mmCIF file of C-alpha atoms in Angstrom:
data_model
loop_
_atom_site.group_PDB
_atom_site.id
_atom_site.type_symbol
_atom_site.label_atom_id
_atom_site.label_comp_id
_atom_site.label_asym_id
_atom_site.label_seq_id
_atom_site.Cartn_x
_atom_site.Cartn_y
_atom_site.Cartn_z
ATOM 1 C CA MET P 69 146.376 80.431 -31.079
ATOM 2 C CA HIS P 70 147.121 78.600 -34.319
ATOM 3 C CA GLU P 71 147.566 75.369 -32.351
ATOM 4 C CA VAL P 72 144.234 75.915 -30.585
ATOM 5 C CA LEU P 73 142.408 76.206 -33.887
ATOM 6 C CA GLN P 74 144.263 73.208 -35.349
ATOM 7 C CA ASP P 75 142.997 71.036 -32.487
ATOM 8 C CA TRP P 76 139.398 72.278 -32.758
ATOM 9 C CA ASP P 77 136.594 70.600 -34.692
ATOM 10 C CA GLY P 78 134.477 73.727 -35.110
ATOM 11 C CA GLU P 79 133.275 75.548 -38.214
ATOM 12 C CA ASN P 80 134.630 79.057 -37.901
ATOM 13 C CA ALA P 81 136.305 81.506 -35.546
ATOM 14 C CA LEU P 82 136.504 85.280 -35.635
ATOM 15 C CA LEU P 83 139.564 86.772 -33.929
ATOM 16 C CA SER P 84 140.254 90.469 -33.494
ATOM 17 C CA PHE P 85 142.327 92.765 -31.308
ATOM 18 C CA ASP P 86 141.244 96.046 -29.741
ATOM 19 C CA ALA P 87 144.258 98.312 -29.377
ATOM 20 C CA ARG P 88 142.501 100.829 -27.129
ATOM 21 C CA THR P 89 141.869 98.308 -24.346
ATOM 22 C CA GLY P 90 144.535 95.743 -25.203
ATOM 23 C CA SER P 91 141.826 93.084 -25.437
ATOM 24 C CA HIS P 92 141.439 90.079 -27.713
ATOM 25 C CA LEU P 93 137.922 89.403 -28.996
ATOM 26 C CA PHE P 94 136.976 85.861 -30.005
ATOM 27 C CA ILE P 95 133.796 84.407 -31.481
ATOM 28 C CA ALA P 96 133.856 80.636 -31.976
ATOM 29 C CA LEU P 97 131.155 78.971 -34.078
ATOM 30 C CA HIS P 98 131.278 75.252 -33.451
ATOM 31 C CA SER P 99 128.233 74.005 -35.370
ATOM 32 C CA ARG P 100 125.202 75.377 -37.190
ATOM 33 C CA ARG P 101 123.820 71.972 -38.079
ATOM 34 C CA LEU P 102 120.657 72.529 -36.031
ATOM 35 C CA GLY P 103 120.331 76.250 -36.694
ATOM 36 C CA PRO P 104 122.206 79.522 -36.268
ATOM 37 C CA ALA P 105 124.814 79.341 -33.523
ATOM 38 C CA ALA P 106 124.229 80.917 -30.127
ATOM 39 C CA GLY P 107 126.235 81.292 -26.947
ATOM 40 C CA GLY P 108 127.082 83.765 -24.233
ATOM 41 C CA THR P 109 129.693 86.482 -24.130
ATOM 42 C CA ARG P 110 132.325 85.847 -21.467
ATOM 43 C CA LEU P 111 134.435 88.819 -20.316
ATOM 44 C CA LYS P 112 137.447 87.621 -18.372
ATOM 45 C CA THR P 113 141.193 87.983 -17.880
ATOM 46 C CA TYR P 114 143.237 84.992 -19.067
ATOM 47 C CA PRO P 115 146.901 84.069 -18.607
ATOM 48 C CA THR P 116 147.405 84.359 -22.378
ATOM 49 C CA PRO P 117 145.211 85.236 -25.384
ATOM 50 C CA ALA P 118 145.479 81.599 -26.490
ATOM 51 C CA ASP P 119 143.838 80.542 -23.220
ATOM 52 C CA GLY P 120 140.924 82.843 -24.010
ATOM 53 C CA LEU P 121 140.565 81.373 -27.492
ATOM 54 C CA ARG P 122 140.755 77.836 -26.117
ATOM 55 C CA ASP P 123 137.994 78.658 -23.638
ATOM 56 C CA ALA P 124 135.844 79.996 -26.472
ATOM 57 C CA THR P 125 136.295 76.859 -28.578
ATOM 58 C CA LEU P 126 135.588 74.473 -25.704
ATOM 59 C CA LEU P 127 132.525 76.429 -24.597
ATOM 60 C CA ALA P 128 131.224 76.634 -28.177
ATOM 61 C CA ARG P 129 131.416 72.856 -28.520
ATOM 62 C CA ALA P 130 129.554 72.453 -25.228
ATOM 63 C CA MET P 131 126.871 74.816 -26.531
ATOM 64 C CA THR P 132 126.376 72.625 -29.615
ATOM 65 C CA TYR P 133 125.747 69.624 -27.404
ATOM 66 C CA LYS P 134 123.617 71.644 -24.997
ATOM 67 C CA MET P 135 121.284 72.826 -27.761
ATOM 68 C CA ALA P 136 121.056 69.355 -29.253
ATOM 69 C CA VAL P 137 120.190 67.568 -26.003
ATOM 70 C CA ALA P 138 117.715 70.304 -25.020
ATOM 71 C CA GLY P 139 115.959 70.015 -28.391
ATOM 72 C CA LEU P 140 116.473 73.668 -29.267
ATOM 73 C CA PRO P 141 116.762 74.738 -32.939
ATOM 74 C CA MET P 142 120.147 76.378 -32.515
ATOM 75 C CA GLY P 143 123.779 75.564 -33.049
ATOM 76 C CA GLY P 144 126.674 76.171 -30.697
ATOM 77 C CA GLY P 145 128.922 79.195 -30.414
ATOM 78 C CA LYS P 146 130.632 81.323 -27.788
ATOM 79 C CA SER P 147 132.206 84.739 -27.391
ATOM 80 C CA VAL P 148 135.199 85.528 -25.214
ATOM 81 C CA LEU P 149 136.427 89.044 -24.553
ATOM 82 C CA ALA P 150 139.893 88.431 -23.119
ATOM 83 C CA VAL P 151 140.708 91.632 -21.257
ATOM 84 C CA PRO P 152 144.080 92.513 -19.683
ATOM 85 C CA GLY P 153 142.453 93.602 -16.411
ATOM 86 C CA GLU P 154 139.624 95.703 -15.058
ATOM 87 C CA LEU P 155 138.328 98.221 -17.589
ATOM 88 C CA SER P 156 137.043 101.733 -17.019
ATOM 89 C CA PRO P 157 133.331 102.191 -17.804
ATOM 90 C CA ALA P 158 134.235 104.059 -20.998
ATOM 91 C CA ASP P 159 136.641 101.343 -22.154
ATOM 92 C CA ARG P 160 134.155 98.602 -21.295
ATOM 93 C CA HIS P 161 131.472 100.320 -23.373
ATOM 94 C CA HIS P 162 133.946 100.746 -26.223
ATOM 95 C CA LEU P 163 134.863 97.044 -26.119
ATOM 96 C CA LEU P 164 131.223 95.952 -26.113
ATOM 97 C CA VAL P 165 130.568 98.106 -29.167
ATOM 98 C CA GLN P 166 133.484 96.479 -30.986
ATOM 99 C CA HIS P 167 132.141 93.056 -30.034
ATOM 100 C CA ALA P 168 128.645 93.946 -31.246
ATOM 101 C CA ARG P 169 130.062 95.001 -34.591
ATOM 102 C CA ASN P 170 131.889 91.686 -34.863
ATOM 103 C CA VAL P 171 128.644 89.818 -34.125
ATOM 104 C CA GLU P 172 126.870 91.872 -36.771
ATOM 105 C CA THR P 173 129.425 90.898 -39.436
ATOM 106 C CA LEU P 174 128.287 87.278 -39.061
ATOM 107 C CA ASN P 175 124.926 88.194 -40.645
ATOM 108 C CA GLY P 176 122.672 86.329 -38.220
ATOM 109 C CA SER P 177 124.651 83.088 -38.157
ATOM 110 C CA TYR P 178 125.446 83.785 -34.499
ATOM 111 C CA SER P 179 123.590 85.385 -31.592
ATOM 112 C CA THR P 180 124.977 86.025 -28.138
ATOM 113 C CA GLY P 181 123.748 86.564 -24.597
ATOM 114 C CA PRO P 182 125.094 87.160 -21.076
ATOM 115 C CA ASP P 183 127.738 84.918 -19.541
ATOM 116 C CA VAL P 184 130.462 85.224 -16.907
ATOM 117 C CA GLY P 185 131.437 88.878 -16.673
ATOM 118 C CA THR P 186 128.497 90.243 -18.679
ATOM 119 C CA SER P 187 124.862 91.045 -17.955
ATOM 120 C CA SER P 188 121.569 92.178 -19.454
ATOM 121 C CA VAL P 189 122.826 95.761 -19.306
ATOM 122 C CA ASP P 190 125.734 94.762 -21.543
ATOM 123 C CA MET P 191 123.335 93.067 -23.964
ATOM 124 C CA ASP P 192 121.424 96.356 -24.144
ATOM 125 C CA VAL P 193 124.635 97.990 -25.340
ATOM 126 C CA LEU P 194 125.196 95.263 -27.935
ATOM 127 C CA HIS P 195 121.640 95.612 -29.193
ATOM 128 C CA GLU P 196 122.296 99.204 -30.190
ATOM 129 C CA TYR P 197 124.643 97.834 -32.869
ATOM 130 C CA THR P 198 123.274 94.364 -33.652
ATOM 131 C CA ASP P 199 119.910 92.615 -33.542
ATOM 132 C CA HIS P 200 121.600 89.404 -32.462
ATOM 133 C CA ALA P 201 121.782 89.887 -28.693
ATOM 134 C CA PHE P 202 119.675 87.746 -26.365
ATOM 135 C CA GLY P 203 119.032 88.486 -22.704
ATOM 136 C CA ARG P 204 118.446 92.209 -22.899
ATOM 137 C CA SER P 205 116.706 93.944 -20.025
ATOM 138 C CA PRO P 206 112.882 93.865 -20.089
ATOM 139 C CA ALA P 207 112.870 97.648 -20.570
ATOM 140 C CA ARG P 208 114.746 97.097 -23.838
ATOM 141 C CA GLY P 209 112.470 94.318 -25.078
ATOM 142 C CA GLY P 210 114.397 91.371 -23.667
ATOM 143 C CA SER P 211 113.620 88.633 -21.180
ATOM 144 C CA GLY P 212 116.151 89.747 -18.590
ATOM 145 C CA SER P 213 118.663 87.589 -16.794
ATOM 146 C CA SER P 214 118.533 83.877 -17.545
ATOM 147 C CA ALA P 215 120.471 83.016 -14.369
ATOM 148 C CA PRO P 216 117.416 82.288 -12.173
ATOM 149 C CA ASP P 217 116.060 79.835 -14.729
ATOM 150 C CA THR P 218 119.496 78.247 -15.050
ATOM 151 C CA ALA P 219 119.255 77.655 -11.302
ATOM 152 C CA VAL P 220 115.780 76.135 -11.695
ATOM 153 C CA GLY P 221 117.091 73.697 -14.290
ATOM 154 C CA VAL P 222 120.000 72.719 -12.038
ATOM 155 C CA PHE P 223 117.563 72.191 -9.163
ATOM 156 C CA HIS P 224 115.498 69.782 -11.290
ATOM 157 C CA GLY P 225 118.714 68.080 -12.355
ATOM 158 C CA ILE P 226 119.849 67.595 -8.760
ATOM 159 C CA ARG P 227 116.488 66.043 -7.907
ATOM 160 C CA ALA P 228 116.830 63.650 -10.860
ATOM 161 C CA ALA P 229 120.328 62.646 -9.740
ATOM 162 C CA VAL P 230 119.215 62.121 -6.143
ATOM 163 C CA ALA P 231 116.280 60.029 -7.381
ATOM 164 C CA HIS P 232 118.648 57.859 -9.409
ATOM 165 C CA VAL P 233 120.937 57.277 -6.434
ATOM 166 C CA ASN P 234 118.375 57.106 -3.616
ATOM 167 C CA GLY P 235 115.270 55.921 -5.450
ATOM 168 C CA ASP P 236 113.492 59.072 -4.270
ATOM 169 C CA ALA P 237 113.803 62.672 -5.486
ATOM 170 C CA ALA P 238 113.105 64.139 -2.040
ATOM 171 C CA LEU P 239 115.876 66.471 -0.885
ATOM 172 C CA THR P 240 115.004 66.526 2.807
ATOM 173 C CA GLY P 241 118.231 65.943 4.711
ATOM 174 C CA VAL P 242 120.315 65.630 1.530
ATOM 175 C CA ARG P 243 123.664 67.377 2.000
ATOM 176 C CA VAL P 244 124.519 69.707 -0.893
ATOM 177 C CA PHE P 245 127.742 71.655 -1.278
ATOM 178 C CA VAL P 246 127.264 74.642 -3.619
ATOM 179 C CA GLN P 247 130.552 76.081 -4.835
ATOM 180 C CA GLY P 248 129.979 79.523 -6.321
ATOM 181 C CA CYS P 249 127.132 81.701 -5.051
ATOM 182 C CA GLY P 250 126.703 84.247 -7.825
ATOM 183 C CA ALA P 251 123.749 84.823 -10.122
ATOM 184 C CA VAL P 252 122.991 81.084 -10.408
ATOM 185 C CA GLY P 253 124.360 79.701 -7.165
ATOM 186 C CA GLU P 254 122.466 82.106 -4.915
ATOM 187 C CA PRO P 255 118.929 81.270 -6.132
ATOM 188 C CA LEU P 256 119.870 77.588 -6.247
ATOM 189 C CA VAL P 257 120.791 77.714 -2.561
ATOM 190 C CA GLY P 258 117.386 79.210 -1.787
ATOM 191 C CA MET P 259 115.552 76.448 -3.651
ATOM 192 C CA LEU P 260 117.611 73.729 -2.001
ATOM 193 C CA VAL P 261 117.005 75.099 1.480
ATOM 194 C CA ASP P 262 113.277 75.420 0.789
ATOM 195 C CA ALA P 263 113.282 71.771 -0.315
ATOM 196 C CA GLY P 264 114.800 70.679 2.993
ATOM 197 C CA ALA P 265 118.389 70.108 1.884
ATOM 198 C CA VAL P 266 121.302 70.696 4.260
ATOM 199 C CA VAL P 267 123.424 73.198 2.358
ATOM 200 C CA GLU P 268 127.063 74.239 2.619
ATOM 201 C CA VAL P 269 128.401 77.055 0.419
ATOM 202 C CA SER P 270 131.655 78.603 -0.719
ATOM 203 C CA ASP P 271 132.614 81.537 -2.913
ATOM 204 C CA VAL P 272 135.677 83.658 -3.630
ATOM 205 C CA VAL P 273 133.602 86.691 -2.589
ATOM 206 C CA PRO P 274 133.196 86.441 1.212
ATOM 207 C CA GLU P 275 130.242 88.857 1.254
ATOM 208 C CA ARG P 276 128.161 86.434 -0.807
ATOM 209 C CA VAL P 277 128.806 83.642 1.647
ATOM 210 C CA ASP P 278 128.075 85.857 4.654
ATOM 211 C CA MET P 279 124.757 86.922 3.130
ATOM 212 C CA LEU P 280 123.640 83.327 2.517
ATOM 213 C CA VAL P 281 124.711 82.242 5.999
ATOM 214 C CA ARG P 282 122.608 85.045 7.498
ATOM 215 C CA LYS P 283 119.635 84.553 5.166
ATOM 216 C CA TYR P 284 119.336 80.761 5.152
ATOM 217 C CA GLY P 285 121.452 79.536 8.034
ATOM 218 C CA VAL P 286 123.681 77.507 5.721
ATOM 219 C CA SER P 287 127.246 76.641 6.673
ATOM 220 C CA ALA P 288 130.370 77.902 4.913
ATOM 221 C CA ALA P 289 133.433 76.176 3.455
ATOM 222 C CA PRO P 290 136.722 77.637 2.181
ATOM 223 C CA PRO P 291 136.454 78.860 -1.430
ATOM 224 C CA ASP P 292 139.252 76.685 -2.810
ATOM 225 C CA THR P 293 138.144 73.292 -1.497
ATOM 226 C CA ILE P 294 136.253 70.500 -3.234
ATOM 227 C CA ASN P 295 136.628 67.728 -0.646
ATOM 228 C CA VAL P 296 133.610 68.686 1.434
ATOM 229 C CA GLU P 297 131.738 65.652 2.731
ATOM 230 C CA CYS P 298 128.290 65.787 1.124
ATOM 231 C CA ASP P 299 125.783 63.887 -0.977
ATOM 232 C CA VAL P 300 125.825 66.371 -3.870
ATOM 233 C CA TYR P 301 128.725 68.541 -4.977
ATOM 234 C CA SER P 302 127.307 71.396 -7.073
ATOM 235 C CA PRO P 303 130.015 73.466 -8.844
ATOM 236 C CA CYS P 304 128.385 76.712 -9.927
ATOM 237 C CA ALA P 305 131.386 78.935 -10.615
ATOM 238 C CA LEU P 306 133.982 78.482 -13.352
ATOM 239 C CA GLY P 307 134.732 75.126 -14.950
ATOM 240 C CA GLN P 308 137.740 72.811 -15.194
ATOM 241 C CA VAL P 309 137.421 71.853 -11.527
ATOM 242 C CA ILE P 310 137.403 68.038 -11.759
ATOM 243 C CA GLY P 311 140.386 66.262 -13.264
ATOM 244 C CA ALA P 312 142.455 63.171 -12.553
ATOM 245 C CA ALA P 313 143.925 64.768 -9.430
ATOM 246 C CA GLU P 314 140.564 65.922 -8.051
ATOM 247 C CA VAL P 315 138.412 62.803 -8.475
ATOM 248 C CA PRO P 316 140.094 60.957 -5.534
ATOM 249 C CA LEU P 317 139.510 64.010 -3.331
ATOM 250 C CA LEU P 318 135.749 64.104 -3.826
ATOM 251 C CA ARG P 319 133.631 63.005 -0.870
ATOM 252 C CA CYS P 320 130.247 62.974 -2.575
ATOM 253 C CA ARG P 321 127.954 60.589 -4.413
ATOM 254 C CA ILE P 322 126.786 63.078 -7.040
ATOM 255 C CA VAL P 323 128.327 65.936 -9.026
ATOM 256 C CA ALA P 324 125.614 68.232 -10.393
ATOM 257 C CA GLY P 325 126.121 71.946 -10.911
ATOM 258 C CA ALA P 326 125.751 74.920 -13.210
ATOM 259 C CA ALA P 327 129.381 75.481 -14.205
ATOM 260 C CA ASN P 328 130.355 74.960 -17.843
ATOM 261 C CA ASN P 329 133.050 72.438 -18.763
ATOM 262 C CA VAL P 330 133.329 71.030 -15.254
ATOM 263 C CA LEU P 331 135.636 68.219 -16.373
ATOM 264 C CA VAL P 332 139.268 68.912 -17.209
ATOM 265 C CA SER P 333 139.377 66.163 -19.855
ATOM 266 C CA PRO P 334 136.926 63.766 -21.550
ATOM 267 C CA ASP P 335 138.410 60.902 -19.518
ATOM 268 C CA ASP P 336 137.228 62.420 -16.239
ATOM 269 C CA GLY P 337 133.638 61.325 -16.790
ATOM 270 C CA GLU P 338 134.817 57.727 -16.808
ATOM 271 C CA ARG P 339 136.974 58.397 -13.756
ATOM 272 C CA LEU P 340 133.888 59.588 -11.880
ATOM 273 C CA ARG P 341 131.975 56.483 -12.977
ATOM 274 C CA GLN P 342 134.769 54.208 -11.768
ATOM 275 C CA ALA P 343 134.756 56.071 -8.443
ATOM 276 C CA GLY P 344 131.038 55.416 -8.045
ATOM 277 C CA ILE P 345 130.100 59.095 -8.404
ATOM 278 C CA LEU P 346 127.091 60.006 -10.523
ATOM 279 C CA TYR P 347 127.842 62.959 -12.799
ATOM 280 C CA ALA P 348 125.112 65.175 -14.270
ATOM 281 C CA PRO P 349 126.773 66.353 -17.519
ATOM 282 C CA ASP P 350 127.119 70.120 -17.385
ATOM 283 C CA PHE P 351 125.814 70.754 -20.893
ATOM 284 C CA VAL P 352 122.579 69.010 -19.916
ATOM 285 C CA ILE P 353 121.945 70.252 -16.386
ATOM 286 C CA ASN P 354 122.815 73.910 -17.050
ATOM 287 C CA ALA P 355 120.643 74.286 -20.159
ATOM 288 C CA GLY P 356 118.041 76.365 -18.300
ATOM 289 C CA GLY P 357 119.611 79.621 -19.450
ATOM 290 C CA ALA P 358 119.378 78.569 -23.088
ATOM 291 C CA VAL P 359 115.785 77.412 -22.595
ATOM 292 C CA HIS P 360 114.954 80.813 -21.082
ATOM 293 C CA LEU P 361 116.652 83.016 -23.673
ATOM 294 C CA ILE P 362 115.814 81.073 -26.816
ATOM 295 C CA GLY P 363 112.373 80.098 -25.594
ATOM 296 C CA TYR P 364 111.242 83.607 -24.723
ATOM 297 C CA GLU P 365 113.148 85.660 -27.280
ATOM 298 C CA GLY P 366 113.639 83.281 -30.186
ATOM 299 C CA LEU P 367 110.647 80.957 -30.148
ATOM 300 C CA GLY P 368 107.966 83.098 -28.526
ATOM 301 C CA TRP P 369 107.284 80.701 -25.658
ATOM 302 C CA ASP P 370 105.163 81.759 -22.706
ATOM 303 C CA SER P 371 106.215 81.213 -19.090
ATOM 304 C CA ASP P 372 104.398 77.868 -18.857
ATOM 305 C CA ARG P 373 106.254 76.520 -21.886
ATOM 306 C CA VAL P 374 109.592 77.714 -20.499
ATOM 307 C CA ALA P 375 108.799 76.155 -17.116
ATOM 308 C CA ALA P 376 108.009 72.853 -18.832
ATOM 309 C CA GLY P 377 111.371 73.041 -20.609
ATOM 310 C CA LEU P 378 113.128 73.507 -17.284
ATOM 311 C CA VAL P 379 111.346 70.520 -15.735
ATOM 312 C CA GLY P 380 112.355 68.563 -18.825
ATOM 313 C CA ILE P 381 116.018 68.937 -17.893
ATOM 314 C CA GLY P 382 115.455 66.587 -14.973
ATOM 315 C CA ALA P 383 113.583 64.102 -17.143
ATOM 316 C CA THR P 384 116.343 64.141 -19.765
ATOM 317 C CA LEU P 385 118.993 63.511 -17.129
ATOM 318 C CA ALA P 386 117.006 60.581 -15.733
ATOM 319 C CA GLN P 387 117.038 58.996 -19.209
ATOM 320 C CA ILE P 388 120.774 59.644 -19.583
ATOM 321 C CA PHE P 389 121.548 58.080 -16.203
ATOM 322 C CA THR P 390 119.540 54.974 -17.149
ATOM 323 C CA ALA P 391 121.234 54.709 -20.549
ATOM 324 C CA ALA P 392 124.692 55.054 -19.014
ATOM 325 C CA ASP P 393 123.959 52.222 -16.588
ATOM 326 C CA ALA P 394 122.545 50.027 -19.338
ATOM 327 C CA HIS P 395 125.570 50.442 -21.611
ATOM 328 C CA GLY P 396 128.242 50.562 -18.914
ATOM 329 C CA ILE P 397 129.487 53.983 -20.011
ATOM 330 C CA SER P 398 129.945 57.358 -18.350
ATOM 331 C CA THR P 399 126.966 59.674 -18.119
ATOM 332 C CA ASP P 400 129.001 62.232 -20.056
ATOM 333 C CA ARG P 401 129.370 59.817 -22.968
ATOM 334 C CA ALA P 402 125.701 58.824 -22.771
ATOM 335 C CA ALA P 403 124.700 62.487 -23.043
ATOM 336 C CA GLU P 404 127.060 63.011 -25.975
ATOM 337 C CA ARG P 405 125.408 60.102 -27.783
ATOM 338 C CA VAL P 406 122.031 61.800 -27.436
ATOM 339 C CA ALA P 407 123.451 65.009 -28.892
ATOM 340 C CA GLU P 408 125.317 63.265 -31.687
ATOM 341 C CA ALA P 409 122.245 61.311 -32.749
ATOM 342 C CA ARG P 410 120.255 64.516 -33.103
ATOM 343 C CA LEU P 411 123.057 66.248 -34.968
ATOM 344 C CA GLU P 412 123.465 63.330 -37.373
ATOM 345 C CA SER P 413 119.737 63.208 -38.129
ATOM 346 C CA ALA P 414 119.497 66.935 -38.867
ATOM 347 C CA PRO P 415 119.590 68.303 -42.426
ATOM 348 C CA ALA P 416 122.961 69.429 -43.735
ATOM 349 C CA HIS P 417 121.988 73.050 -43.187
ATOM 350 C CA GLY P 418 120.293 74.108 -39.972
ATOM 351 C CA ARG P 419 117.026 75.960 -39.680
ATOM 352 C CA THR P 420 116.773 79.719 -39.706
ATOM 353 C CA LEU P 421 115.381 81.033 -36.452
ATOM 354 C CA SER P 422 112.884 83.843 -36.906
ATOM 355 C CA ARG P 423 113.581 86.737 -34.612
#
């Protein structure tokens, strides 16, 4: 874990161990240049605790860039609860309480929300011990799950990518492979089908695939494949799916999905460019969840303002695609330049977000 932190460019990390559950709890604060840090809480089993910490640091950095490109007054952070396996309900509640207390010790410099392995119900538990939990259930004063709006943002991003490649944003007849049909992937499939796309799906949970096949008439692919022939490959499960070994296997013109940290290394964006594949940078296209949670719960936006923010994801991607072409660089690097310019122009100390 020491090596992970040595290689990281973030501000601060909180590490603790819960003896009762055998879990490691990590909170990584990458940057508060634009405001207090925010990021989801991921509950997952990792090969080693160091892998959990590395995931937290990488995701926190992505959150910094996500907030910056989306124009939100927040910095980037992330929580990872690295559990040894499935927890009993009592142990899960205990672990969430410990996590909430850790969040509270940061005195408002970090707020968290749902992520892989957690939900609005879990945020309700956190809120009993800290005020810094986004995405609570509506019954508890929150805005509920941000996953549907994440899907909306990805949908707008796919349309922007298709428009850049085809000269037309229409999705009629466009072949889209959605990998991962959970809280984001499922509503995305519905929107794509309604827009006339020809959709193929895969998921590690067969029941999810069966339901979508019955509901929408989509076709199914094996869960561990990425070389499906399509126009758009949309990874919507976990990240780290496209590296040097995977780029030659892709049979698509566009990569645009909701997963965080899709690329294995920074060089993979350039590899996709050299292969003639347009990449919608994940920290841009999947910003809909942040727009939802921070817009509704942090900035007091109404539904029209949130909807406009989601549409704006497509417009931002269109600008990034154009800039990448103009400068002969990867779309990933073009998006990073947008984020870095905003970070560099911000005051030394970020704004305080009123809650």
